[in-house]
CSV table of C-alpha atoms in Angstrom, one decimal:
chain,number,residue,atom,x,y,z
A,1,MET,CA,123.3,112.0,100.9
A,2,VAL,CA,121.1,113.6,98.3
A,3,ASP,CA,123.5,115.9,96.4
A,4,VAL,CA,120.8,118.6,95.9
A,5,LEU,CA,120.6,119.1,99.7
A,6,ALA,CA,124.4,119.1,100.3
A,7,GLY,CA,125.3,121.6,102.9
A,8,ARG,CA,121.7,122.2,104.0
A,9,ARG,CA,120.2,122.0,107.4
A,10,LEU,CA,116.9,120.2,107.7
A,11,MET,CA,114.4,120.5,110.6
A,12,THR,CA,112.4,117.9,112.5
A,13,ARG,CA,108.7,118.1,113.3
A,14,GLU,CA,109.8,119.4,116.7
A,15,GLY,CA,111.9,122.2,115.2
A,16,ALA,CA,115.4,120.7,115.9
A,17,SER,CA,118.0,121.3,113.2
A,18,VAL,CA,119.9,118.4,111.6
A,19,GLU,CA,122.6,118.1,108.9
A,20,ALA,CA,121.1,116.8,105.6
A,21,GLU,CA,124.2,114.7,104.9
A,22,ALA,CA,124.0,112.8,108.1
A,23,ALA,CA,120.3,112.3,108.0
A,24,LEU,CA,120.0,111.2,104.4
A,25,GLN,CA,123.2,109.2,103.8
A,26,ASN,CA,122.5,105.7,102.3
A,27,LYS,CA,118.8,106.2,102.2
A,28,VAL,CA,116.1,106.3,99.6
A,29,VAL,CA,114.8,109.9,99.8
A,30,ALA,CA,111.2,111.0,99.2
A,31,LEU,CA,110.8,114.7,98.5
A,32,TYR,CA,107.3,115.5,99.7
A,33,PHE,CA,105.9,118.6,98.1
A,34,ALA,CA,102.6,119.5,99.9
A,35,ALA,CA,100.7,122.3,101.6
A,36,ALA,CA,98.3,122.5,104.6
A,37,GLY,CA,95.7,124.4,102.4
A,38,CYS,CA,95.6,121.6,99.8
A,39,ALA,CA,92.9,119.1,100.4
A,40,LEU,CA,94.7,116.4,98.5
A,41,SER,CA,97.8,117.0,100.7
A,42,ARG,CA,95.7,116.6,103.8
A,43,ASP,CA,94.2,113.4,102.4
A,44,PHE,CA,97.5,111.8,101.4
A,45,THR,CA,99.7,112.8,104.4
A,46,PRO,CA,98.1,110.3,106.9
A,47,LEU,CA,98.8,107.5,104.3
A,48,LEU,CA,102.4,108.6,103.9
A,49,CYS,CA,102.7,108.7,107.8
A,50,ASP,CA,101.5,105.0,107.9
A,51,PHE,CA,103.9,104.1,105.1
A,52,TYR,CA,106.8,105.8,106.8
A,53,ALA,CA,106.1,104.2,110.1
A,54,ALA,CA,105.7,100.7,108.6
A,55,LEU,CA,109.1,101.0,107.0
A,56,ARG,CA,111.0,101.9,110.2
A,57,PRO,CA,113.9,101.3,110.6
A,58,ALA,CA,114.4,100.7,106.8
A,59,PRO,CA,116.7,103.2,105.0
A,60,PHE,CA,114.0,105.6,103.9
A,61,GLU,CA,113.5,109.2,104.7
A,62,VAL,CA,110.9,111.8,103.7
A,63,VAL,CA,111.9,115.5,103.3
A,64,PHE,CA,108.9,117.8,103.3
A,65,VAL,CA,109.2,120.7,100.9
A,66,SER,CA,106.5,123.1,101.9
A,67,ALA,CA,104.2,124.8,99.4
A,68,ASP,CA,102.5,126.6,102.3
A,69,GLY,CA,102.0,130.4,102.3
A,70,SER,CA,103.8,131.0,105.5
A,71,ALA,CA,106.3,129.5,107.9
A,72,GLN,CA,103.5,129.3,110.5
A,73,GLU,CA,101.2,127.3,108.2
A,74,MET,CA,104.1,124.9,107.5
A,75,ARG,CA,104.8,124.4,111.2
A,76,ASP,CA,101.1,123.8,112.0
A,77,PHE,CA,100.8,121.3,109.2
A,78,MET,CA,103.9,119.5,110.3
A,79,ARG,CA,102.8,119.4,114.0
A,80,GLU,CA,99.2,118.3,113.2
A,81,GLN,CA,99.6,115.8,110.4
A,82,HIS,CA,103.2,114.8,109.6
A,83,GLY,CA,105.2,111.8,110.6
A,84,ALA,CA,108.5,112.0,112.3
A,85,TRP,CA,110.2,113.0,109.0
A,86,LEU,CA,112.4,116.0,108.1
A,87,ALA,CA,111.6,119.2,106.3
A,88,LEU,CA,113.5,121.9,104.4
A,89,PRO,CA,113.1,125.2,106.4
A,90,PHE,CA,110.4,127.5,105.0
A,91,HIS,CA,112.8,130.3,104.3
A,92,ASP,CA,115.4,128.2,102.6
A,93,PRO,CA,115.6,129.2,98.9
A,94,CYS,CA,116.3,125.6,98.0
A,95,ARG,CA,112.5,125.0,98.3
A,96,HIS,CA,111.9,126.9,95.1
A,97,GLU,CA,114.9,125.3,93.4
A,98,LEU,CA,113.7,121.8,94.1
A,99,LYS,CA,110.2,122.7,92.8
A,100,GLN,CA,111.7,123.8,89.5
A,101,ARG,CA,114.3,121.0,89.3
A,102,TYR,CA,111.6,118.3,89.8
A,103,ASN,CA,108.9,120.2,87.8
A,104,VAL,CA,106.4,120.4,90.6
A,105,THR,CA,103.4,122.3,89.5
A,106,THR,CA,100.7,120.8,91.8
A,107,THR,CA,100.6,119.4,95.3
A,108,PRO,CA,100.9,116.9,96.7
A,109,LYS,CA,103.8,115.3,94.9
A,110,LEU,CA,106.1,112.7,96.2
A,111,VAL,CA,109.4,112.5,94.2
A,112,ILE,CA,111.6,109.5,95.0
A,113,VAL,CA,115.3,110.3,94.3
A,114,LYS,CA,118.7,108.6,94.4
A,115,GLN,CA,121.6,109.9,96.4
A,116,ASN,CA,122.8,112.0,93.4
A,117,GLY,CA,119.3,113.6,93.1
A,118,GLU,CA,118.4,111.6,90.0
A,119,VAL,CA,114.7,110.7,89.9
A,120,ILE,CA,113.6,107.2,90.6
A,121,THR,CA,110.0,108.1,90.2
A,122,HIS,CA,107.8,111.2,90.1
A,123,LYS,CA,104.8,109.0,91.0
A,124,GLY,CA,105.6,108.1,94.6
A,125,ARG,CA,102.2,109.1,95.8
A,126,LYS,CA,100.4,107.0,93.2
A,127,GLN,CA,102.7,104.0,93.8
A,128,ILE,CA,102.1,104.1,97.6
A,129,ARG,CA,98.3,104.3,97.0
A,130,GLU,CA,98.3,101.4,94.5
A,131,ARG,CA,101.1,99.1,95.7
A,132,GLY,CA,101.6,100.0,99.4
A,133,LEU,CA,104.8,98.9,101.0
A,134,ALA,CA,105.7,96.8,97.9
A,135,CYS,CA,106.9,99.9,96.0
A,136,PHE,CA,109.7,100.4,98.5
A,137,GLN,CA,111.6,97.3,97.2
A,138,SER,CA,111.7,98.7,93.6
A,139,TRP,CA,112.9,102.1,95.0
A,140,VAL,CA,115.7,100.5,96.9
A,141,GLN,CA,116.8,98.5,93.9
A,142,ALA,CA,116.8,101.6,91.7
A,143,ALA,CA,118.6,103.7,94.3
A,144,ASP,CA,121.7,101.4,94.4
A,145,ILE,CA,122.4,102.2,98.0
A,146,PHE,CA,123.0,98.6,99.3
A,147,GLN,CA,126.1,97.4,97.7
A,148,ASN,CA,129.3,96.1,99.2
A,149,PHE,CA,132.7,97.1,97.9
A,150,SER,CA,132.8,94.3,95.3
A,151,GLY,CA,129.6,95.7,93.7
A,152,VAL,CA,127.5,92.7,94.6
A,153,PRO,CA,124.1,93.7,96.1
A,154,LEU,CA,123.8,92.8,99.8
A,155,LEU,CA,120.1,91.9,99.5
A,156,PRO,CA,118.9,89.0,97.4
A,157,ALA,CA,116.1,89.6,94.9
A,158,ALA,CA,112.6,89.1,96.2
A,159,PRO,CA,110.6,86.2,94.8
A,160,GLN,CA,108.2,87.2,92.0
A,161,THR,CA,104.8,87.6,93.6
A,162,SER,CA,101.9,89.9,93.7
A,163,CYS,CA,101.8,89.7,97.5
A,164,PRO,CA,103.2,93.0,99.0
A,165,ALA,CA,104.4,91.2,102.2
A,166,VAL,CA,106.4,88.7,100.3
A,167,SER,CA,108.1,91.4,98.1
A,168,LEU,CA,109.5,92.9,101.4
A,169,TRP,CA,110.8,89.5,102.6
A,170,PRO,CA,114.5,90.6,102.7
A,171,TRP,CA,113.6,93.5,105.0
A,172,VAL,CA,111.4,91.4,107.2
A,173,LEU,CA,114.0,88.7,107.5
A,174,PHE,CA,116.8,91.2,108.2
A,175,PHE,CA,114.9,93.1,110.9
A,176,LYS,CA,113.6,89.9,112.5
A,177,VAL,CA,117.1,88.4,112.7
A,178,ASN,CA,118.6,91.6,113.8
A,179,SER,CA,115.8,92.8,116.1
A,180,ASN,CA,118.2,93.6,118.9
A,181,TYR,CA,120.7,95.3,116.6
A,182,GLY,CA,122.3,98.2,118.4
A,183,GLN,CA,120.8,97.3,121.7
A,184,ASP,CA,122.9,96.4,124.7
A,185,ASP,CA,122.9,92.7,125.5
A,186,ASN,CA,123.1,92.2,129.2
A,187,SER,CA,122.7,88.5,129.1
A,188,PRO,CA,125.6,86.3,130.2
């Protein structure tokens, strides 16, 4: 769980409330600072939606931190353009604390953080635009979220290549092999 959001409630695009600890535990977290009135935010948000959807069910979560002028603008922006990610409620004072902590002066900004709130990169938006899904592998490695009790990483290193698909091979392999994970198996 991202320590900076400990004890907070987050909201879904539909308005449901969820506990931050449960929703963010053992995930790479992207804090997305954006606003409906910002043309660059409206331009990047669909790309972030595609990125987010392509990574499902990987351990990645976006938390929208609104820079909108009102709660209604925030809700409209979420309903019209956002993916199925979470948001910090508009009236939560933590919005302003996060902007200060991560030195957010312009939008959009995508800050990728570890569970303890330490920054992996302030350039999440640029990395997604330039590297696509391949940037996720480096975020996971930096986040140190996949380790067993002996401290040995559970995922092997990806082969060195410039091909984004190959750099995600451990995820593709895991989700292919475990495509029925969590589903009932009614076969004899």
